[in-house]
Short mmCIF file of N, CA and C and ligand atoms in Angstrom, two decimals:
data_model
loop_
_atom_site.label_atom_id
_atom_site.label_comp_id
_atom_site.label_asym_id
_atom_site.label_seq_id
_atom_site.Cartn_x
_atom_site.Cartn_y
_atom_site.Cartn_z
N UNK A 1259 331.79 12.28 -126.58
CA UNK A 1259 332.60 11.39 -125.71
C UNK A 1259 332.53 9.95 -126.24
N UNK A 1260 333.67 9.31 -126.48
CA UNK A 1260 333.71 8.13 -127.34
C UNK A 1260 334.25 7.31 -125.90
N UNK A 1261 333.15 6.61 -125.23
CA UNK A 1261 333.03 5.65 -124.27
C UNK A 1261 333.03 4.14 -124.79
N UNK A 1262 334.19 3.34 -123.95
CA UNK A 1262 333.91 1.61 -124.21
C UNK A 1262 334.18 1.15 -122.76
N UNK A 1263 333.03 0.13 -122.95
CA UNK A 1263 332.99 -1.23 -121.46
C UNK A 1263 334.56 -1.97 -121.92
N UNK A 1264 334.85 -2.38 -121.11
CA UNK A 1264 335.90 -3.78 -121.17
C UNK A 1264 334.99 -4.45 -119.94
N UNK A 1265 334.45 -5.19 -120.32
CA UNK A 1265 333.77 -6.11 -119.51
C UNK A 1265 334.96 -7.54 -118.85
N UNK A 1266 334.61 -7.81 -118.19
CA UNK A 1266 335.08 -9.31 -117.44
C UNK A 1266 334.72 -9.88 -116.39
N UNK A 1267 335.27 -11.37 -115.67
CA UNK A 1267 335.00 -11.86 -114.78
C UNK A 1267 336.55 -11.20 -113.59
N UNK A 1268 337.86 -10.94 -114.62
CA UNK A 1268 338.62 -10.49 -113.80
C UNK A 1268 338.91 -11.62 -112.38
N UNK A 1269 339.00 -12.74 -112.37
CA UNK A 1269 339.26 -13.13 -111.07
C UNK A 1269 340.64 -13.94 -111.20
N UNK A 1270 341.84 -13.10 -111.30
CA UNK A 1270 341.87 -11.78 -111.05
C UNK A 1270 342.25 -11.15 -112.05
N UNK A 1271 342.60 -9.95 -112.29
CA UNK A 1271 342.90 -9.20 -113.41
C UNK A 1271 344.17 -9.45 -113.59
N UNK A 1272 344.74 -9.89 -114.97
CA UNK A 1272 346.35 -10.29 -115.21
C UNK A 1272 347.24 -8.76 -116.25
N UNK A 1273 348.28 -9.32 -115.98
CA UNK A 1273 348.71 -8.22 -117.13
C UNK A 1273 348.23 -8.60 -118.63
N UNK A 1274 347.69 -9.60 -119.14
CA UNK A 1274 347.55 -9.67 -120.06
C UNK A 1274 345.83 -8.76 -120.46
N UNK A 1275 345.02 -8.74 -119.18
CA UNK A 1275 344.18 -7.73 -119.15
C UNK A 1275 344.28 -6.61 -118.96
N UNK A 1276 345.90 -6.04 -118.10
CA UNK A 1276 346.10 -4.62 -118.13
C UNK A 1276 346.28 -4.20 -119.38
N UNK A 1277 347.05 -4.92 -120.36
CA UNK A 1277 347.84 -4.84 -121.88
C UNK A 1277 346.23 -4.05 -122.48
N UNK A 1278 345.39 -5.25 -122.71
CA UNK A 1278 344.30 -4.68 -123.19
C UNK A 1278 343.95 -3.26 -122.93
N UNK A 1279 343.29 -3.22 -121.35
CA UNK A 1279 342.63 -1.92 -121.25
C UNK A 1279 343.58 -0.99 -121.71
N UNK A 1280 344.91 -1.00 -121.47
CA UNK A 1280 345.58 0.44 -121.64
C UNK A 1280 345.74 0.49 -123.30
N UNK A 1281 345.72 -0.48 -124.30
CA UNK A 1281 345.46 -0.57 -125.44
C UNK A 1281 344.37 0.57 -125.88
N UNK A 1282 343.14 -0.05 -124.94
CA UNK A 1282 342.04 0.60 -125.19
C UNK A 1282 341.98 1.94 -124.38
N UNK A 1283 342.43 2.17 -123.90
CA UNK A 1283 342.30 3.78 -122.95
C UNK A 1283 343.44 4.26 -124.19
N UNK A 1284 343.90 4.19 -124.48
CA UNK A 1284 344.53 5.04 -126.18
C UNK A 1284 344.00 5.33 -127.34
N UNK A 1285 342.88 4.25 -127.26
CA UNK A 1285 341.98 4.70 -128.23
C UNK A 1285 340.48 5.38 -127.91
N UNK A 1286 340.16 5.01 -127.36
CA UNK A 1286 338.84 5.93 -126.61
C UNK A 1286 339.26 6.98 -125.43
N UNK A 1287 338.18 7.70 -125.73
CA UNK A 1287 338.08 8.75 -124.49
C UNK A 1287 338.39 8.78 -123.15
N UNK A 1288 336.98 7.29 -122.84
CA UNK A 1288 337.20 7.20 -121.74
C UNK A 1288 336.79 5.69 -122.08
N UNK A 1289 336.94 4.65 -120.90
CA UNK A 1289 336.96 3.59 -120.65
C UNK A 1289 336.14 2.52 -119.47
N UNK A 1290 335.50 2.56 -119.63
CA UNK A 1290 334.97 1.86 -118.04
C UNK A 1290 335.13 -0.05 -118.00
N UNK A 1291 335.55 -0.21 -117.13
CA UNK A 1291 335.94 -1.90 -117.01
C UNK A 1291 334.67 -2.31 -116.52
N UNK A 1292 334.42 -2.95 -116.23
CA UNK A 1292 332.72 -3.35 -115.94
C UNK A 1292 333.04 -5.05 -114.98
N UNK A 1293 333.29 -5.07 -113.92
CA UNK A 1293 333.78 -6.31 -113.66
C UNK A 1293 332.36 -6.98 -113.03
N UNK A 1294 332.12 -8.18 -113.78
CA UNK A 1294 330.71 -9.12 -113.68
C UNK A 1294 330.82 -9.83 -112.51
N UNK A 1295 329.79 -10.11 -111.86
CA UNK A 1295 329.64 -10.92 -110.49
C UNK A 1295 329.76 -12.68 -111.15
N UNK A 1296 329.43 -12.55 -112.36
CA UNK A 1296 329.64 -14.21 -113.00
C UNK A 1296 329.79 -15.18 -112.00
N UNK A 1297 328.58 -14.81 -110.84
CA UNK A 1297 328.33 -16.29 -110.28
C UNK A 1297 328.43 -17.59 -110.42
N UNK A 1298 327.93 -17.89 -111.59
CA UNK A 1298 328.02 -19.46 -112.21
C UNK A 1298 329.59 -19.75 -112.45
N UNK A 1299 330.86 -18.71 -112.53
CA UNK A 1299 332.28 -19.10 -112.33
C UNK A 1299 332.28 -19.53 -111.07
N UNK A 1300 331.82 -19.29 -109.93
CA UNK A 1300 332.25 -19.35 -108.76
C UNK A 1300 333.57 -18.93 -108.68
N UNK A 1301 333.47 -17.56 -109.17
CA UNK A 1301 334.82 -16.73 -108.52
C UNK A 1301 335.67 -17.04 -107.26
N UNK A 1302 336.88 -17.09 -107.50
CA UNK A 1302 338.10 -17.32 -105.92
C UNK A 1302 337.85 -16.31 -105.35
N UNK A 1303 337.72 -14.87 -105.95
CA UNK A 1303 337.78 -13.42 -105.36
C UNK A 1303 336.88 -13.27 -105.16
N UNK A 1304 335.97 -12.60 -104.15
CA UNK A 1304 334.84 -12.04 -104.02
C UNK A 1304 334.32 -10.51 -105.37
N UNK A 1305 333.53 -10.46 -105.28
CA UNK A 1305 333.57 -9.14 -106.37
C UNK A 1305 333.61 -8.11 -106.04
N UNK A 1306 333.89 -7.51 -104.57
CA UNK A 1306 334.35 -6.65 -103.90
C UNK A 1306 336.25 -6.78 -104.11
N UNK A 1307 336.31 -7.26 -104.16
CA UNK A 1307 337.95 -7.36 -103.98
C UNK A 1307 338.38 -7.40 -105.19
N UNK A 1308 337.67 -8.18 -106.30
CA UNK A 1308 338.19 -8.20 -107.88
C UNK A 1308 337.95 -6.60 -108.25
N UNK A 1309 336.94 -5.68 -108.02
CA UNK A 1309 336.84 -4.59 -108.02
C UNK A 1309 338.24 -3.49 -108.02
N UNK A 1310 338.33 -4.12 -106.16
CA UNK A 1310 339.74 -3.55 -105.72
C UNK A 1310 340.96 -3.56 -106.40
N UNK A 1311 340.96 -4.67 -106.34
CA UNK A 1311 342.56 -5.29 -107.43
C UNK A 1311 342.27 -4.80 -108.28
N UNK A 1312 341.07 -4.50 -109.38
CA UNK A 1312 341.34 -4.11 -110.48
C UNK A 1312 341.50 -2.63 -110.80
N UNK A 1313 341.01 -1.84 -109.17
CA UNK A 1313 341.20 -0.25 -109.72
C UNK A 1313 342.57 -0.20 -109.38
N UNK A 1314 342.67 -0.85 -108.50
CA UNK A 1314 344.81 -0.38 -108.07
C UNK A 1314 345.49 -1.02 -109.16
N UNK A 1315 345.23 -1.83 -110.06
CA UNK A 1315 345.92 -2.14 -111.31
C UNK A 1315 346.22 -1.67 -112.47
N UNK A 1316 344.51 -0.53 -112.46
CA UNK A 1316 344.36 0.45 -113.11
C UNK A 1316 344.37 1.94 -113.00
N UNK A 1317 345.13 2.20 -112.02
CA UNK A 1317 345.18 3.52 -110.90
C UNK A 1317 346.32 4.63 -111.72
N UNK A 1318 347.00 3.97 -112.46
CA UNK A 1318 347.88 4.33 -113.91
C UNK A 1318 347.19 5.37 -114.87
N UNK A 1319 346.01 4.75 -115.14
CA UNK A 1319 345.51 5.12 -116.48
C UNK A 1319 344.32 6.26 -116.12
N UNK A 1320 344.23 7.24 -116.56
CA UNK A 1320 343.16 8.12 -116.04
C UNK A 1320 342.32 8.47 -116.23
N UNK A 1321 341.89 8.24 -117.62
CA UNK A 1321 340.59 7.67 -118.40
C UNK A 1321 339.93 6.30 -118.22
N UNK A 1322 340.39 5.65 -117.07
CA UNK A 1322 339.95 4.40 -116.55
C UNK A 1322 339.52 4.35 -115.79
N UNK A 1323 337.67 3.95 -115.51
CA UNK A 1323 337.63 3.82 -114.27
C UNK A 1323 336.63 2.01 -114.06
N UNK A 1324 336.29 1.76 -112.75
CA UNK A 1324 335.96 0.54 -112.67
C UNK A 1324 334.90 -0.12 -112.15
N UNK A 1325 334.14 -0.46 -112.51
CA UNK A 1325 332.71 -0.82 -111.99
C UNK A 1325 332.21 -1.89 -111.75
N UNK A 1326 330.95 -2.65 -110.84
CA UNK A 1326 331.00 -3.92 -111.57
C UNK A 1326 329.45 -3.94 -111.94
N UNK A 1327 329.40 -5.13 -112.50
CA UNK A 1327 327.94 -5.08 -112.62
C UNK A 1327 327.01 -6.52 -112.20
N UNK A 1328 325.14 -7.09 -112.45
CA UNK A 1328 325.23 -8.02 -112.61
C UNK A 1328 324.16 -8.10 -113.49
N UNK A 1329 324.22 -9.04 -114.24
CA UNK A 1329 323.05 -9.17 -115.42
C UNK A 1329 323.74 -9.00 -116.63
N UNK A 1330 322.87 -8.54 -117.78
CA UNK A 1330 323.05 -8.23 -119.24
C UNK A 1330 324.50 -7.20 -119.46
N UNK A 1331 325.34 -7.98 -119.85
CA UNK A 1331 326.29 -6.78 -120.74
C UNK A 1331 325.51 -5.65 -121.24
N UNK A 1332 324.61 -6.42 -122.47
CA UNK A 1332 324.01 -4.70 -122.75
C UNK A 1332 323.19 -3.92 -121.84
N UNK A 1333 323.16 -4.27 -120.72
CA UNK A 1333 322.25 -3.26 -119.72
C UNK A 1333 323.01 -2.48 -119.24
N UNK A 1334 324.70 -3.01 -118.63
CA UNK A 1334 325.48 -2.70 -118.08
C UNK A 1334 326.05 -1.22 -119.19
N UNK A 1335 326.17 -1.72 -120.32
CA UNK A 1335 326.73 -0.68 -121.38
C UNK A 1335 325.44 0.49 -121.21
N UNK A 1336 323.86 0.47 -121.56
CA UNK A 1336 323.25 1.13 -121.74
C UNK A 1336 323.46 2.46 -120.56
N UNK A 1337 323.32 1.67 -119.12
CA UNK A 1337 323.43 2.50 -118.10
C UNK A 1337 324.93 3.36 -117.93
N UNK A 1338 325.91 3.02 -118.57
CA UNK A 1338 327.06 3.77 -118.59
C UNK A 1338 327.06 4.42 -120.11
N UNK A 1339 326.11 4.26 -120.94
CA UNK A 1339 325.79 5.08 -121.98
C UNK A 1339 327.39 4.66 -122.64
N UNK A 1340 327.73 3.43 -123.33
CA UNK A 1340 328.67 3.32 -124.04
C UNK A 1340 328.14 2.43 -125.17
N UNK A 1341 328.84 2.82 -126.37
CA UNK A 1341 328.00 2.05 -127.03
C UNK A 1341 329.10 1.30 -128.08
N UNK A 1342 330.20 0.98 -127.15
CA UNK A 1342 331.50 -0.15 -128.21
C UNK A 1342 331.95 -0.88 -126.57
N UNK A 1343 332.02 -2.25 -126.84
CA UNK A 1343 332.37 -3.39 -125.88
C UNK A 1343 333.85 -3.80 -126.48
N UNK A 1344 335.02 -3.65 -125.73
CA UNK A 1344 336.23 -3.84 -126.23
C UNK A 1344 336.55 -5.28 -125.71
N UNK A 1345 336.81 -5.97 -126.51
CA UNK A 1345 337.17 -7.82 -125.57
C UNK A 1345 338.81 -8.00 -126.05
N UNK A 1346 339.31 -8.48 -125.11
CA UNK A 1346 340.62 -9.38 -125.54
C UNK A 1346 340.58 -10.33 -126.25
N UNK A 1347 341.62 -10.51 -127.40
CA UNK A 1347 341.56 -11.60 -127.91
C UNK A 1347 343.04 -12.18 -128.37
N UNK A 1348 342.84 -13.65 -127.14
CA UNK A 1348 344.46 -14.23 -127.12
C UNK A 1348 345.02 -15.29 -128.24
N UNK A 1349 343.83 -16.06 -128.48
CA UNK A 1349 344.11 -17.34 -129.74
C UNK A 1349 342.78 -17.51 -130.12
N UNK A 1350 342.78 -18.38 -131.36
CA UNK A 1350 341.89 -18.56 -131.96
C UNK A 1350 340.52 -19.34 -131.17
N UNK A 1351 341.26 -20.38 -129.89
CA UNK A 1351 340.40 -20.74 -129.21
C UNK A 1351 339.31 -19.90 -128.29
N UNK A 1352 339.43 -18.46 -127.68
CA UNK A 1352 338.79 -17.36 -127.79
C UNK A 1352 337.86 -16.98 -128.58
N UNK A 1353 337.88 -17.40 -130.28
CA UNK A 1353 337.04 -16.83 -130.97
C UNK A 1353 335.43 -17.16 -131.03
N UNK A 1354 335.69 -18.48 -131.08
CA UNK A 1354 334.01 -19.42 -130.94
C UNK A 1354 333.42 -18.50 -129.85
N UNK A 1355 333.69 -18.72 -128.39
CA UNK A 1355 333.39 -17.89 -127.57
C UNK A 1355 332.53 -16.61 -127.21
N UNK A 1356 333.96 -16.12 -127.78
CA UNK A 1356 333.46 -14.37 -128.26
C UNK A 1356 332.74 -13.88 -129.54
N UNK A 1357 332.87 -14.76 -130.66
CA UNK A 1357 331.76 -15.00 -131.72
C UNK A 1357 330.31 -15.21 -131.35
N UNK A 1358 330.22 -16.05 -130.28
CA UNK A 1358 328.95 -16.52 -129.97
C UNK A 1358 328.04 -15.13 -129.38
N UNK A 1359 328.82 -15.03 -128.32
CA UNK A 1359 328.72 -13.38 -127.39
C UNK A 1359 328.51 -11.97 -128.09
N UNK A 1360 329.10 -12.18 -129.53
CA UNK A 1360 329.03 -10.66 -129.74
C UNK A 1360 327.51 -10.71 -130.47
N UNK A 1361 327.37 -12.28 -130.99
CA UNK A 1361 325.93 -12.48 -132.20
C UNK A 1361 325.33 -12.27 -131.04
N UNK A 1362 325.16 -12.76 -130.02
CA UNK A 1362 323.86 -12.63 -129.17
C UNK A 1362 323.83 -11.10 -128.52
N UNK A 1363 324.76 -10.52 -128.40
CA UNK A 1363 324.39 -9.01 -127.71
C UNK A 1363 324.19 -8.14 -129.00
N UNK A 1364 324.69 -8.70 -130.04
CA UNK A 1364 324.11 -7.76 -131.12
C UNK A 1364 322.66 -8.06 -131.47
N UNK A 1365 321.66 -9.57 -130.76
CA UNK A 1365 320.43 -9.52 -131.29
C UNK A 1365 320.11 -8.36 -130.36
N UNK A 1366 320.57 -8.52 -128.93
CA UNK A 1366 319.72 -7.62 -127.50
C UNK A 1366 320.13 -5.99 -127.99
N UNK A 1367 321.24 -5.83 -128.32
CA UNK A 1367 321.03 -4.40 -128.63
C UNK A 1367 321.90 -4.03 -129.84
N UNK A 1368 321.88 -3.57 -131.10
CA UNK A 1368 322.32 -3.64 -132.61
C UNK A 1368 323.07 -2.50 -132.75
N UNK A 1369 322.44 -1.87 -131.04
CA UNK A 1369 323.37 -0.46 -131.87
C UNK A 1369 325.05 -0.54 -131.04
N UNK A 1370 325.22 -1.77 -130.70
CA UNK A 1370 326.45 -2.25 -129.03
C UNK A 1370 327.54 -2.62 -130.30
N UNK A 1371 328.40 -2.01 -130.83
CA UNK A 1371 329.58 -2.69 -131.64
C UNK A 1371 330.56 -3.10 -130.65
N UNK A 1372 331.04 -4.67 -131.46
CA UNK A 1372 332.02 -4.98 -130.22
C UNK A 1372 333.81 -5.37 -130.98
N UNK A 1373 334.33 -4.79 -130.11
CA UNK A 1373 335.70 -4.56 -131.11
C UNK A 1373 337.11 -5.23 -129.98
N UNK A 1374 337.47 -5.81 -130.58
CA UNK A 1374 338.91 -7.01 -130.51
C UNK A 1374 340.11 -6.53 -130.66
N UNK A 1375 340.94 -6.63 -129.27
CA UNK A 1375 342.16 -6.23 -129.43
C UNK A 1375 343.13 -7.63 -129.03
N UNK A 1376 343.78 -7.74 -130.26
CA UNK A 1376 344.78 -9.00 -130.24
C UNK A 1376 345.62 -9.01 -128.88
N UNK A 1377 345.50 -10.07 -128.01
CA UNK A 1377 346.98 -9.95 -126.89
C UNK A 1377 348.61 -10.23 -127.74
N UNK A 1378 349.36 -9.28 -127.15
CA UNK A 1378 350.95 -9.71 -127.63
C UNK A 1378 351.36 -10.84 -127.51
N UNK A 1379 352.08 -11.30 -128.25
CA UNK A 1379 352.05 -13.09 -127.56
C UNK A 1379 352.95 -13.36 -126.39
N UNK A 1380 353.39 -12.39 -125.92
CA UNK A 1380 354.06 -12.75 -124.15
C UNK A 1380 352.73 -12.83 -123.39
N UNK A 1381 351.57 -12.45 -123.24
CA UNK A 1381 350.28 -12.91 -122.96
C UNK A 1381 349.60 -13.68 -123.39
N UNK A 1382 349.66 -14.19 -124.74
CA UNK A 1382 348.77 -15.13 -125.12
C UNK A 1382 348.26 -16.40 -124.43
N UNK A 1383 349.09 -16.70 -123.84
CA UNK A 1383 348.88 -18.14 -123.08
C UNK A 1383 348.26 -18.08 -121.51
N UNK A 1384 348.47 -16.63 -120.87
CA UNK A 1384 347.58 -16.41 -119.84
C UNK A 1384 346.43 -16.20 -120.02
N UNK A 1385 345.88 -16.53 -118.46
CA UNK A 1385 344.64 -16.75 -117.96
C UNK A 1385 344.38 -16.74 -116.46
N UNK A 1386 343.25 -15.66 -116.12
CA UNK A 1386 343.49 -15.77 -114.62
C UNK A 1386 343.06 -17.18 -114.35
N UNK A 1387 342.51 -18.37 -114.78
CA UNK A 1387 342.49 -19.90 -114.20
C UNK A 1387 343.88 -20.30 -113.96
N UNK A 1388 344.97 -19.93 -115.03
CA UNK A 1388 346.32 -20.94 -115.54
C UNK A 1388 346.65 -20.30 -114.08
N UNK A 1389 347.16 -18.66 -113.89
CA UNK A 1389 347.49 -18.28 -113.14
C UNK A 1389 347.52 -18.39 -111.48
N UNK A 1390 346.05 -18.66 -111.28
CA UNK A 1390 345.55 -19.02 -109.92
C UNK A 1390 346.13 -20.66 -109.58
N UNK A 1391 345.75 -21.20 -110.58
CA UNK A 1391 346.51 -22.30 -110.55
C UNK A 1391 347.86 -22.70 -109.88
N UNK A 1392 348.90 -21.55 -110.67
CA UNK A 1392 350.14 -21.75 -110.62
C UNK A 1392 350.58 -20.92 -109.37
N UNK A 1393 350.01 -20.00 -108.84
CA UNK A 1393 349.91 -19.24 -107.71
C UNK A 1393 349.38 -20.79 -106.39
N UNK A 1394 348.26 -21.62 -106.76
CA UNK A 1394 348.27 -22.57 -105.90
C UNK A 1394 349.19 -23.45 -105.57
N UNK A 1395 350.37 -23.45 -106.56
CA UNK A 1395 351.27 -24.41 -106.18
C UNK A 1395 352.85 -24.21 -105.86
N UNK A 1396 352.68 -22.44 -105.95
CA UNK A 1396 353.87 -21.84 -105.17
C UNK A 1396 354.48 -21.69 -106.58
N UNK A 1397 354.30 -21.65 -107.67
CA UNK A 1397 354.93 -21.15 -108.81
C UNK A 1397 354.90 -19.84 -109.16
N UNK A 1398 355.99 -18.73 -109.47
CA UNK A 1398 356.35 -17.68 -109.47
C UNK A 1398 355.27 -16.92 -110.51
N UNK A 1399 354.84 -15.79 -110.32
CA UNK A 1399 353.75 -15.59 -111.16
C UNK A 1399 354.20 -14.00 -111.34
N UNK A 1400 355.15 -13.50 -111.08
CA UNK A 1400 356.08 -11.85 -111.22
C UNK A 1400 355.96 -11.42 -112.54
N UNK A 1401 355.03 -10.44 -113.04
CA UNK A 1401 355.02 -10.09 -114.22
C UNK A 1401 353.98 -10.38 -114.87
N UNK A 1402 353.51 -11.31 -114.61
CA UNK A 1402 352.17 -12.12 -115.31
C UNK A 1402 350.73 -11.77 -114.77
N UNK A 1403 351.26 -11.03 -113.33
CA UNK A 1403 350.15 -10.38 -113.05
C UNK A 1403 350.51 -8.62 -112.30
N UNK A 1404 349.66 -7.88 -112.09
CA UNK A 1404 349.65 -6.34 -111.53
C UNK A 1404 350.55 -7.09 -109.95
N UNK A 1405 351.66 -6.58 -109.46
CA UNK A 1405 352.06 -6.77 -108.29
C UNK A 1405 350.79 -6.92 -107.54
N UNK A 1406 349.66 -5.78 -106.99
CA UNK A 1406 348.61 -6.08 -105.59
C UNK A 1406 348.40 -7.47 -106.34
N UNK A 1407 347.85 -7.79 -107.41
CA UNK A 1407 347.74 -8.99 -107.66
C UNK A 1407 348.24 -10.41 -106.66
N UNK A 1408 349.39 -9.90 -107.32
CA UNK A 1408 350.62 -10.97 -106.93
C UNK A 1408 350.27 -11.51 -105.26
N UNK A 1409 350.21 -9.93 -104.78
CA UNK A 1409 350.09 -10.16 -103.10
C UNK A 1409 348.98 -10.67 -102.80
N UNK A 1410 347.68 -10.37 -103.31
CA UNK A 1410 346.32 -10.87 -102.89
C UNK A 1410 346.83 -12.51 -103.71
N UNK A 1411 346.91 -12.78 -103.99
CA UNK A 1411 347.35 -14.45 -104.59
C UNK A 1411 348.23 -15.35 -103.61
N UNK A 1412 349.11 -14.71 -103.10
CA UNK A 1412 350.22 -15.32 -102.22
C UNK A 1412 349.50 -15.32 -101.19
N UNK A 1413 348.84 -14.06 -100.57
CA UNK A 1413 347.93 -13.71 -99.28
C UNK A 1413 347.11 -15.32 -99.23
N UNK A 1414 346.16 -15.74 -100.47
CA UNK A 1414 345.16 -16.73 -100.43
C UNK A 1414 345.68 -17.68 -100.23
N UNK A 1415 346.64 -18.18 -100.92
CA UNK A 1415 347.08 -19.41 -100.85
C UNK A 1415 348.36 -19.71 -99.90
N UNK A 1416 348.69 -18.39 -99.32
CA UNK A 1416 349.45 -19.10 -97.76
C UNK A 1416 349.50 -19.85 -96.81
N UNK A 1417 348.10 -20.28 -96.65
CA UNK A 1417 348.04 -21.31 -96.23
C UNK A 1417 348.63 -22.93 -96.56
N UNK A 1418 348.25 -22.87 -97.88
CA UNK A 1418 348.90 -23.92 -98.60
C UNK A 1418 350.00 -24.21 -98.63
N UNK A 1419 351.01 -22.53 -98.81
CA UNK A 1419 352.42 -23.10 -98.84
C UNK A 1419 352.88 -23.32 -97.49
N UNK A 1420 352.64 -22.99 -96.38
CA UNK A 1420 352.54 -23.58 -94.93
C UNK A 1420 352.73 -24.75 -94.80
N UNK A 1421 351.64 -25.26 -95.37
CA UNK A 1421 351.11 -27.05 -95.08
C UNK A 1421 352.38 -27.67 -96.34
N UNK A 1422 352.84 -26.99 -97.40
CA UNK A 1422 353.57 -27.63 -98.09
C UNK A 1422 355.31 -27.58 -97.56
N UNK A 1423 355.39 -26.27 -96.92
CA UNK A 1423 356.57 -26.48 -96.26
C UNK A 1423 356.75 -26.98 -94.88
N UNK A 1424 355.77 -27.56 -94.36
CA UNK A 1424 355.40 -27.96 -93.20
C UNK A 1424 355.97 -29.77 -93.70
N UNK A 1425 355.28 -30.06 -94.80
CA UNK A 1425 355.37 -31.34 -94.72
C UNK A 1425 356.45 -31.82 -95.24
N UNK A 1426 357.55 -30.81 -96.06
CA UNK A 1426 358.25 -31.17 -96.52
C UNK A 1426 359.55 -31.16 -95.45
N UNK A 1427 359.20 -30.77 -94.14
CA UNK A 1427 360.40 -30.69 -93.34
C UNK A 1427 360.21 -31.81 -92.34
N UNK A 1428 358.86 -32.54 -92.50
CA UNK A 1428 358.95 -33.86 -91.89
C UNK A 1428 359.86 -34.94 -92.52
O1 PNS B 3 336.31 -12.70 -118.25
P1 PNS B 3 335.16 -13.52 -118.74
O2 PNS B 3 334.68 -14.46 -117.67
O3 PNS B 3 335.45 -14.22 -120.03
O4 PNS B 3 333.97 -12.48 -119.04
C1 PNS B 3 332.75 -12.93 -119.53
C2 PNS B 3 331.69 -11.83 -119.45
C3 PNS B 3 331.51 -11.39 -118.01
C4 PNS B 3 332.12 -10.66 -120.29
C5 PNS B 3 330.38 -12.43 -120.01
O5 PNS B 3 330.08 -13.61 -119.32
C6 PNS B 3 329.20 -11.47 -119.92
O6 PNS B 3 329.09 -10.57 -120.72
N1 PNS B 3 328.34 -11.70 -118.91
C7 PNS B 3 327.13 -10.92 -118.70
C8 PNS B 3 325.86 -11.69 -119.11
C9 PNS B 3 325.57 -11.49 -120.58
O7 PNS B 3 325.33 -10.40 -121.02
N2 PNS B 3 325.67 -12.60 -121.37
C10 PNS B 3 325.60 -12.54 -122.82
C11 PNS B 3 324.24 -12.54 -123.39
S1 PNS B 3 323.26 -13.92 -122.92
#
């Protein structure tokens, strides 16, 4: 069984992260997403709900399933017995990053190969930050993310557009 993590923070999962996994559910067996509690982001989503959103995003693919974890990538891989970490990779600004990440999980565990799948460039420029962003200010986000997406985004920030169409009719 040729198993890979797609690890992330996911808050929230975009199409430019669906692109990936289903990339990668074509090439491996099976697939497990591994979505991190990455506290120190101070996630918008709780990690119960990034969970959610991310299995109904991934509810498609059937060699996909979704987990989260907290601590060490390589602990997370060991206990799901996978031993290739699949990462997205959108621009070169990504690379430092994920360069840094793969040297250090290759000191913690040597036998963890970690393998890069280019985003198409109709994704390249997303990001669930850009996105949440543009979701905060009532900018159309159709396509750029999994529809539940879309709705858990509009759901959060309804309030906002309230107070923005509120004030704009004073
Ligand atoms: O979507 P993100 O936020 O870029 O994902 C980053 C993530 C969660 C993959 C990365 O922060 C991670 O692997 N966190 C787990 C902690 C860890 O193993 N760190 C690297 C070795 S110190």
């Amino acid at each position: 069984m040729n198993r890979a993590v797609v690890p992330g923070t996911f808050d929230p999962i975009t199409a430019g992260h669906v692109d990936v996994i289903q990339r990668a559910a074509q090439i491996f067996d099976e697939v497990v997403v591994c979505v991190a509690k990455s506290v120190k982001k101070n996630p918008m989503f709780d990690l119960d709900t990034r969970v959610a959103l991310s299995t109904e995003a991934l509810s498609h693919l059937p060699n996909v399933t979704v987990r989260c974890f907290d601590g060490l990538l390589v602990d997370c891989c060991r206990e799901v017995d996978a031993h290739v970490v699949v990462k997205g990779l959108r621009a070169a600004t990504d690379f430092e990053y994920e360069f840094q990440m793969t040297a250090l999980n290759y000191q913690l565990s040597p036998d963890l190969e970690t393998f890069f799948i280019m985003s198409p460039p109709k994704f390249m420029y997303l990001s669930s930050s850009i996105l949440r962003e543009m979701a905060s200010m009532g900018g159309t986000i159709t396509g750029f993310v999994p529809p539940c997406v879309e709705k858990a985004l509009h759901e959060a920030f309804a309030d906002a557009y309230a107070d923005k169409d509120g004030s704009s009719q004073r």
